[in-house]
PDB file of C-alpha atoms in Angstrom:
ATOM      1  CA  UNK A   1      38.340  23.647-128.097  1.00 71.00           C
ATOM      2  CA  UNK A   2      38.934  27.289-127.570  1.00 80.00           C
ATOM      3  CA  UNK A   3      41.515  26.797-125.013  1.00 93.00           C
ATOM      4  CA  UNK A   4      42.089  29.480-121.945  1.00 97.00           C
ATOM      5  CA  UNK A   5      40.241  32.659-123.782  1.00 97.00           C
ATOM      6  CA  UNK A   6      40.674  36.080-121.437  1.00 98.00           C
ATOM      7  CA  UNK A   7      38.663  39.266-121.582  1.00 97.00           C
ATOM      8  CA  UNK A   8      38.454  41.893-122.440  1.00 97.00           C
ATOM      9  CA  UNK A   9      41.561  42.383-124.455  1.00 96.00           C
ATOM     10  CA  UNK A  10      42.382  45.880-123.652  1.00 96.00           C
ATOM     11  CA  UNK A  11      40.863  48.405-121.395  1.00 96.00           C
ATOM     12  CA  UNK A  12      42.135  51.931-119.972  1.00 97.00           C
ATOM     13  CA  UNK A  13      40.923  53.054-116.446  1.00 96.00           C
ATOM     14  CA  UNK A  14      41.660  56.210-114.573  1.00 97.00           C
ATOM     15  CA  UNK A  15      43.612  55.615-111.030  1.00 97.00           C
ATOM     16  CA  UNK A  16      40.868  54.323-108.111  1.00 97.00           C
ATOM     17  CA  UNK A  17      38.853  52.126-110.548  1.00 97.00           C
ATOM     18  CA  UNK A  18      37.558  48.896-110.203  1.00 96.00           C
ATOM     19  CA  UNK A  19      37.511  46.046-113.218  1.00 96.00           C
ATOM     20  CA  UNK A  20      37.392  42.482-113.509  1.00 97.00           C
ATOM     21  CA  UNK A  21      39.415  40.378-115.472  1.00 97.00           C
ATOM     22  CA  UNK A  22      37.670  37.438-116.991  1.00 97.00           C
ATOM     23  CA  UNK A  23      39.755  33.940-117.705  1.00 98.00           C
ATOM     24  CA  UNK A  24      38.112  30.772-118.895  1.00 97.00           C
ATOM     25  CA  UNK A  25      39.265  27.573-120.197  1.00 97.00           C
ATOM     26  CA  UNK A  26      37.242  24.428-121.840  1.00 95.00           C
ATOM     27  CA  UNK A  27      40.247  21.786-120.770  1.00 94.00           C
ATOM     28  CA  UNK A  28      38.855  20.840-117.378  1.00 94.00           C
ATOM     29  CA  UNK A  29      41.834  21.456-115.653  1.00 94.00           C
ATOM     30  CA  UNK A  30      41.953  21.775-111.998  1.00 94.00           C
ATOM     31  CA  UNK A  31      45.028  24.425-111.978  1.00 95.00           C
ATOM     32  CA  UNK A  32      44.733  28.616-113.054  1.00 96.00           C
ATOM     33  CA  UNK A  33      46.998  31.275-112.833  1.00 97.00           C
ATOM     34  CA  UNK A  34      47.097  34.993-112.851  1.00 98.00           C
ATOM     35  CA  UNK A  35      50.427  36.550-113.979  1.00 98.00           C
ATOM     36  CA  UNK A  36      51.549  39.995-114.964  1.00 97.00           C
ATOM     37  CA  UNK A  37      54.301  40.829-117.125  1.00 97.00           C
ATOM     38  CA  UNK A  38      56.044  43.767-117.270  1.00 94.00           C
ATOM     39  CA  UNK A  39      59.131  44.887-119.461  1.00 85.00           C
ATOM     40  CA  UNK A  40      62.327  43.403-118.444  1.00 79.00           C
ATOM     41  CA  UNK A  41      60.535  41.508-115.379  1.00 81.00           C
ATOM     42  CA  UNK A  42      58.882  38.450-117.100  1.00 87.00           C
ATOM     43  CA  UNK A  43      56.196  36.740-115.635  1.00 94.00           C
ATOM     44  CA  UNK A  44      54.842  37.299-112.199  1.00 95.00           C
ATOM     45  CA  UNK A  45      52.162  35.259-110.408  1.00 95.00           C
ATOM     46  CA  UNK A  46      49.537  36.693-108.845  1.00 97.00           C
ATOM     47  CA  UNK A  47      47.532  34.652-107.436  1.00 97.00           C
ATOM     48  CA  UNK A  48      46.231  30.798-108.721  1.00 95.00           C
ATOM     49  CA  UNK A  49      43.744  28.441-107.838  1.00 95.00           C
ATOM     50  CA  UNK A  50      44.064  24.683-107.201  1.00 93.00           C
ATOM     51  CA  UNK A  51      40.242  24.186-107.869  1.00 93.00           C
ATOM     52  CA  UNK A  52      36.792  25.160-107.666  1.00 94.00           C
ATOM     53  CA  UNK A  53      36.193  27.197-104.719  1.00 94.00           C
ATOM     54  CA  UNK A  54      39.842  27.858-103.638  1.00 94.00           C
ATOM     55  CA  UNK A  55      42.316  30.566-104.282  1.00 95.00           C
ATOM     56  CA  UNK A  56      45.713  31.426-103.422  1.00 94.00           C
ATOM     57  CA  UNK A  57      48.807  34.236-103.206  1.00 94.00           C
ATOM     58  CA  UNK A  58      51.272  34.166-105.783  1.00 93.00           C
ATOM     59  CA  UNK A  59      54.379  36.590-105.812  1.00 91.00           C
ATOM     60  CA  UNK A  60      52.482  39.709-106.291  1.00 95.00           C
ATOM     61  CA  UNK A  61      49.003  39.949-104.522  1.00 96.00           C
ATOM     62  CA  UNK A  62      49.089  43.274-103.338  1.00 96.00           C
ATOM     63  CA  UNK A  63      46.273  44.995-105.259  1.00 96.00           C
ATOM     64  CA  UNK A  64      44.639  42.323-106.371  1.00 97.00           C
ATOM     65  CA  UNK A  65      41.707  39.502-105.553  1.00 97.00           C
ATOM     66  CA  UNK A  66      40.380  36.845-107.264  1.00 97.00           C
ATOM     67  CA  UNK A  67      37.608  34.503-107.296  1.00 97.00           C
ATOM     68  CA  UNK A  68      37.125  30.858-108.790  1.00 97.00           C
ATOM     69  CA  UNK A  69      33.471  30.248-108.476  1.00 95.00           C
ATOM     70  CA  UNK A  70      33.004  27.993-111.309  1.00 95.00           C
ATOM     71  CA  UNK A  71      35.882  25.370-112.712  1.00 96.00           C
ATOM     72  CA  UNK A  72      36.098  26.952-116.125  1.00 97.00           C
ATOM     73  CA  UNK A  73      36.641  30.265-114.600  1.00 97.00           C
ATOM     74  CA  UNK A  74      39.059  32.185-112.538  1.00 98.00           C
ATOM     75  CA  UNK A  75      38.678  36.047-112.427  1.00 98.00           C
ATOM     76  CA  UNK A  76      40.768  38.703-111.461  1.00 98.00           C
ATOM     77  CA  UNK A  77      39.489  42.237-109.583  1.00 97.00           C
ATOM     78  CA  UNK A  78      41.307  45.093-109.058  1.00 96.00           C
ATOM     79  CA  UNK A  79      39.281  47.218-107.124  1.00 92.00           C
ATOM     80  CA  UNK A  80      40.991  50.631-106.666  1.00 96.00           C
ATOM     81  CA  UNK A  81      43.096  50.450-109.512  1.00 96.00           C
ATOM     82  CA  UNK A  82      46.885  52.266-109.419  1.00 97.00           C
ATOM     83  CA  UNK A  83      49.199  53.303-111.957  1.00 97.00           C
ATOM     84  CA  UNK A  84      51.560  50.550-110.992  1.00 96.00           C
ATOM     85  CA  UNK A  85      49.159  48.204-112.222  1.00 97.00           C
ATOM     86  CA  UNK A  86      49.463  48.924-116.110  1.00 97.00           C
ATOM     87  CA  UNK A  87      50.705  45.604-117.249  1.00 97.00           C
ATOM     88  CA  UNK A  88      49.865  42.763-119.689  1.00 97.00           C
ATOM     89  CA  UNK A  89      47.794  39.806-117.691  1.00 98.00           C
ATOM     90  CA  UNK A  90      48.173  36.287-118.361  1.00 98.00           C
ATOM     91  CA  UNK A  91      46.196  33.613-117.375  1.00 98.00           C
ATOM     92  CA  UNK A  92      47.268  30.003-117.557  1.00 97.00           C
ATOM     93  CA  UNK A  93      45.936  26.775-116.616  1.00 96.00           C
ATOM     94  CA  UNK A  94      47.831  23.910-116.240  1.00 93.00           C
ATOM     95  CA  UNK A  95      47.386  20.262-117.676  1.00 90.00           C
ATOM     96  CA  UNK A  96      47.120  17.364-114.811  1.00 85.00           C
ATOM     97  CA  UNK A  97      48.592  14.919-117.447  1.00 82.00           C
ATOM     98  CA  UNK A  98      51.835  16.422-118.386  1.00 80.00           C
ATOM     99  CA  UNK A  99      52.429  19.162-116.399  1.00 84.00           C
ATOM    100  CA  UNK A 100      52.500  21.884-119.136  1.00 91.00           C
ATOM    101  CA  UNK A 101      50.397  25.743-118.690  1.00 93.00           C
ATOM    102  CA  UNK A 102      48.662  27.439-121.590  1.00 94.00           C
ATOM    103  CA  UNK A 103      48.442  30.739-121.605  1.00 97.00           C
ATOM    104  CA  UNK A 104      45.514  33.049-122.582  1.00 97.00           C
ATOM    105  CA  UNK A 105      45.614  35.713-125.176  1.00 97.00           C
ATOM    106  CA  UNK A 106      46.250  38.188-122.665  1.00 97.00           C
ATOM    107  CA  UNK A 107      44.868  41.663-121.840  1.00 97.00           C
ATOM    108  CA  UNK A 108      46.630  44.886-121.708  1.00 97.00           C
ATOM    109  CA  UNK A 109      45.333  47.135-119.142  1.00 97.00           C
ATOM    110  CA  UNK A 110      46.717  50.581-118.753  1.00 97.00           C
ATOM    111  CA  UNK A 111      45.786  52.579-115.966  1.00 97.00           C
ATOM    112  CA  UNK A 112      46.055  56.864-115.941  1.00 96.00           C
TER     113      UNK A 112
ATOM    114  CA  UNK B   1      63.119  32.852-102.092  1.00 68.00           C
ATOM    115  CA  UNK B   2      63.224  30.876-105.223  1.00 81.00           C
ATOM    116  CA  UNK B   3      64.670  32.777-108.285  1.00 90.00           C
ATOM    117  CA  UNK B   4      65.726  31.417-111.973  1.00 95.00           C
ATOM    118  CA  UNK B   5      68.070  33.859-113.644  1.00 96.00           C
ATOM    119  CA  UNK B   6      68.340  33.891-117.740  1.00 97.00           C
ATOM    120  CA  UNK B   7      71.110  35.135-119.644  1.00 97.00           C
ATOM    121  CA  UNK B   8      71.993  36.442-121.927  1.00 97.00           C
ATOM    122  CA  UNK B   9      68.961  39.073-122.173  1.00 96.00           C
ATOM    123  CA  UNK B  10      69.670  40.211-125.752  1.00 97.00           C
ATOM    124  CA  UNK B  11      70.925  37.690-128.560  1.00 98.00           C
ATOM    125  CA  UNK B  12      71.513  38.927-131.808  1.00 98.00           C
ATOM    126  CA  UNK B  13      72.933  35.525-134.610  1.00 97.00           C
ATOM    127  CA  UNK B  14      73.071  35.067-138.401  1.00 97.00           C
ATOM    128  CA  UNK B  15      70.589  33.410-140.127  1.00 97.00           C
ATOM    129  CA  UNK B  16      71.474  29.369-140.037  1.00 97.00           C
ATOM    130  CA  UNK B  17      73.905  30.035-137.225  1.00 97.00           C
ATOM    131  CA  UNK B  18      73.314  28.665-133.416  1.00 98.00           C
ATOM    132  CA  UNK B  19      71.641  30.321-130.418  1.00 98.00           C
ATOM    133  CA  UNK B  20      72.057  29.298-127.119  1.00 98.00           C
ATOM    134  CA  UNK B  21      70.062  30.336-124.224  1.00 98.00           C
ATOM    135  CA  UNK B  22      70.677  29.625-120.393  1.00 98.00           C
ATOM    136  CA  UNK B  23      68.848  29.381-117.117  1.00 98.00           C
ATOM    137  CA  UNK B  24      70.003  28.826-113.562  1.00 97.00           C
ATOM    138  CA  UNK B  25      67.283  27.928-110.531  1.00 96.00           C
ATOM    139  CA  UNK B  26      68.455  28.143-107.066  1.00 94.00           C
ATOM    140  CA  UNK B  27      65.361  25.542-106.054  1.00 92.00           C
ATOM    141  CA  UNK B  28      66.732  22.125-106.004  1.00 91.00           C
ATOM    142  CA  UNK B  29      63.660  20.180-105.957  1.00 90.00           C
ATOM    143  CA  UNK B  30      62.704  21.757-108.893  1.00 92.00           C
ATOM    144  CA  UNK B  31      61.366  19.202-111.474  1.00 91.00           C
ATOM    145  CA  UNK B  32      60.086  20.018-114.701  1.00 93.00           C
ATOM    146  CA  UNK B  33      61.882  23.128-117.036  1.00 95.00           C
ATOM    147  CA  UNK B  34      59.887  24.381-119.744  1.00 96.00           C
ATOM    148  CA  UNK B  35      60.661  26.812-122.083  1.00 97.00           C
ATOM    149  CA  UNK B  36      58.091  29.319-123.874  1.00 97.00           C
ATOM    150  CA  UNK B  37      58.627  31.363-127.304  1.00 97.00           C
ATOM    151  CA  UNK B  38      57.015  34.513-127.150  1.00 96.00           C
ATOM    152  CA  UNK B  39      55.976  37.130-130.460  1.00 96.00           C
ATOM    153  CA  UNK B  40      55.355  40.759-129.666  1.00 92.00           C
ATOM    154  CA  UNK B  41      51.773  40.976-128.376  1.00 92.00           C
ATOM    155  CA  UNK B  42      51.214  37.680-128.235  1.00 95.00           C
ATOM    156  CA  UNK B  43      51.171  34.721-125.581  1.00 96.00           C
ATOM    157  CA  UNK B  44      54.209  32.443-124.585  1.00 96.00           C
ATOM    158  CA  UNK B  45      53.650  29.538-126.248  1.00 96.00           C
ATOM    159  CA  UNK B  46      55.885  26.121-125.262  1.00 95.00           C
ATOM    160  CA  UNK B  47      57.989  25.028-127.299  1.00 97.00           C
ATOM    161  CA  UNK B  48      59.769  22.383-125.300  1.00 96.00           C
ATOM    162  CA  UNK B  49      60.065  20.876-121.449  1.00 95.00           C
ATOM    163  CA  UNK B  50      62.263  18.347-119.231  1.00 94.00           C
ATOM    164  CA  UNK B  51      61.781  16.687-116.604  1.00 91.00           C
ATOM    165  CA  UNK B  52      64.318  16.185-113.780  1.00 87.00           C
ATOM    166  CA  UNK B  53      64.912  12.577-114.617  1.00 86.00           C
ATOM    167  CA  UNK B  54      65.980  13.423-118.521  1.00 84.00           C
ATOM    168  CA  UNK B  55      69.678  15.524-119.404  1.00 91.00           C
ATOM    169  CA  UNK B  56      68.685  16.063-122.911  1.00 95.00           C
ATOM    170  CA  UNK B  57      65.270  16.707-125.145  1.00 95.00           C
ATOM    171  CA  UNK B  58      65.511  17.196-128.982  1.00 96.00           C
ATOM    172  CA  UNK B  59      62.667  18.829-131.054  1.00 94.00           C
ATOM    173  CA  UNK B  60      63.986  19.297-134.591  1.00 96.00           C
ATOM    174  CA  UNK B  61      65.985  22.113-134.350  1.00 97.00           C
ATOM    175  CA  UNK B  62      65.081  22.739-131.003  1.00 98.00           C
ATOM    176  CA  UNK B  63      66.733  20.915-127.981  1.00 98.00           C
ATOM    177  CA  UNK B  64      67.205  21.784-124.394  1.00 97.00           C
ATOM    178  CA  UNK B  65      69.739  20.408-121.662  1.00 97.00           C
ATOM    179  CA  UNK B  66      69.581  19.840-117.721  1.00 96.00           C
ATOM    180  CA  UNK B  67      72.468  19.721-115.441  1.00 95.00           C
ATOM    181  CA  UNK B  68      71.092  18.959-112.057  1.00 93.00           C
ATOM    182  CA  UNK B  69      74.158  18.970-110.094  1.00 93.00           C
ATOM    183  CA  UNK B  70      74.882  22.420-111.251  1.00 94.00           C
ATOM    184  CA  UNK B  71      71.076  23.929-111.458  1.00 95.00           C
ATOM    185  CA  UNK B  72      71.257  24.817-114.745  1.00 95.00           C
ATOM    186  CA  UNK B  73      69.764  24.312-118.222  1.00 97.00           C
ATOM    187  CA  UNK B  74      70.142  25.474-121.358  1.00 98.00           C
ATOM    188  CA  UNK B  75      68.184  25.912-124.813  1.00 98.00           C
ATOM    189  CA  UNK B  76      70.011  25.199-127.977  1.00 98.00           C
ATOM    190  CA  UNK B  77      68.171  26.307-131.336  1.00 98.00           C
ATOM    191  CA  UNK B  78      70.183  25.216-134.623  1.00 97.00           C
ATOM    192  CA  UNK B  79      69.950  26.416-138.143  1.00 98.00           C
ATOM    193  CA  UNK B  80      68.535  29.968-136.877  1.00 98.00           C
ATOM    194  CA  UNK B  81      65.765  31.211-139.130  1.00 97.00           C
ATOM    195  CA  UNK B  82      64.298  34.914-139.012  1.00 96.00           C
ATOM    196  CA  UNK B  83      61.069  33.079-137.639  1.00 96.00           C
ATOM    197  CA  UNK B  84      62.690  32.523-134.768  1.00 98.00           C
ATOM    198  CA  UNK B  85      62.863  35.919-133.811  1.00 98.00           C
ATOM    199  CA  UNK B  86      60.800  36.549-130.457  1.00 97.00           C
ATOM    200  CA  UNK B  87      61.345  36.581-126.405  1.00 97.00           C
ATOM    201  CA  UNK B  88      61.695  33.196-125.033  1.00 98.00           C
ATOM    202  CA  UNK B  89      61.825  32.259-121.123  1.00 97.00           C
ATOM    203  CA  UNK B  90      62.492  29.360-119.346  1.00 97.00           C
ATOM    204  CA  UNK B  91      60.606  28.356-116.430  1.00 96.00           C
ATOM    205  CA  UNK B  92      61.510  26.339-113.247  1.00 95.00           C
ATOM    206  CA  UNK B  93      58.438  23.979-111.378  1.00 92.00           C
ATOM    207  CA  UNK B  94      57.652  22.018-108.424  1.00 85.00           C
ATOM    208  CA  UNK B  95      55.503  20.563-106.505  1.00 79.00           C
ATOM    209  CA  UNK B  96      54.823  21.742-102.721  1.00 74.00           C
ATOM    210  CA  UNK B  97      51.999  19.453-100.655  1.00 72.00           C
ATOM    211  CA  UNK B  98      50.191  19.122-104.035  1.00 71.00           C
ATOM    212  CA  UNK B  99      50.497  22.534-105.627  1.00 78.00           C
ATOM    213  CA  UNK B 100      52.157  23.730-108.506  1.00 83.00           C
ATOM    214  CA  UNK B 101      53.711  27.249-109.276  1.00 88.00           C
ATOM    215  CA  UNK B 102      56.153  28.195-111.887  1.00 92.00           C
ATOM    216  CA  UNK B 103      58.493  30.577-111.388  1.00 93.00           C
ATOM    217  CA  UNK B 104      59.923  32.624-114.452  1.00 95.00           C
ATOM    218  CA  UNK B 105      63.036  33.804-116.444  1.00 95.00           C
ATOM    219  CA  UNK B 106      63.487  37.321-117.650  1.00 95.00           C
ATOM    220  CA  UNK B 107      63.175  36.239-120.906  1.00 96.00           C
ATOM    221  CA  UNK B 108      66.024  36.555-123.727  1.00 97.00           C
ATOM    222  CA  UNK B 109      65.405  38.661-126.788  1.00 97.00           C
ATOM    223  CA  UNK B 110      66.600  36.800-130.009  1.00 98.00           C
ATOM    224  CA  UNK B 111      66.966  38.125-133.144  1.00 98.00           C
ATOM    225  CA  UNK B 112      68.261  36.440-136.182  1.00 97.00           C
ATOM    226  CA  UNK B 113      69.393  38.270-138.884  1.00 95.00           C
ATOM    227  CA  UNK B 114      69.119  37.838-142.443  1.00 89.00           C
TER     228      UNK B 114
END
């Protein structure tokens, strides 16, 4: 299993740019998250899904969408991106079972 | 709105010495506490969890404590070892009609000396 695999890794973008963020995991599970950390601030949510089709606000929204078309994935869009959006993005999913989130490898996105 | 404060933010120990980490939530149906170790430029990884219906978990060297009553727990990591050097958070979950969310510590950087 490759677990919750994210890409790309890094990418720069000049302010008013759109990218998307691609998250996918091989577990099945029902449950994905979008966080952002930031020094000092930990991890944010920005939005998560409950399941195929459905999305949802997290903490942070503002800036963001997202779409879960498929179960495996869960992408994240910025479409006029801002300088306040240079962070490191997470995405989780959560195991059903036991409760516990595994985190992707993360992507660093810096934005000028 | 729900919050979990860590403290302390910085911890520096000697090698084979103690570190203790703590977390309060301000959520009292929170019901599951896990705690993540995180290297530079890489992704939290758990290391250990409770559930609301356990005060103490042991993992080795690792062990983590709940105190309900007060809202707070606590992660206790013996015989310190330079590997142990990293960020680690603790987390506070709950369910609302069927959904999930977990909301985050600061994170604590520990460093263990040689």
């Amino acid at each position: 299993n490759a677990g919750v695999t994210q890409t790309p890794k890094f990418r720069v973008l000049k302010t008013g740019q759109s990218m998307t963020l691609l998250c996918a995991q091989d577990m099945n599970h029902e449950y994905m998250y979008w966080y952002r950390q930031d020094p000092g601030m930990g991890l944010r949510l920005i939005h998560y899904s409950v399941g195929e089709g459905t999305t949802a606000k997290g903490e942070v929204p503002d800036g963001y969408n997202v779409s879960r078309l498929k179960k495996q994935n869960f992408l994240l869009g910025l479409e006029s991106a801002a300088p306040s959006q240079t962070s490191v993005y997470f995405c989780a999913s959560r195991d059903p079972g036991l409760g516990r989130q595994f985190f992707g490898p993360g992507t660093r996105l810096t934005v000028l | 709105g729900e919050n979990v404060e860590q403290h302390p933010s910085t911890l520096s120990v000697q090698e084979g010495d103690s570190a203790v980490i703590k977390c309060t939530y301000s959520d009292s149906a929170s019901n599951y506490f896990p705690w993540y170790k995180q290297e530079l430029g890489k992704r939290p990884q758990l290391i250990i969890d409770i559930r609301s219906n356990v005060g103490e978990k042991k993992d080795q060297r690792i062990a983590v404590t709940l105190n309900k009553t007060a809202k707070h727990f606590s992660l206790h990591i013996t015989e310190t070892q330079p590997e142990d050097s990293a960020v680690y958070f603790c987390a506070a979950s709950k369910s609302t009609s069927g959904t999930y969310k977990y909301i985050f510590g600061t994170g604590t950087r520990l460093k263990v000396l040689a």
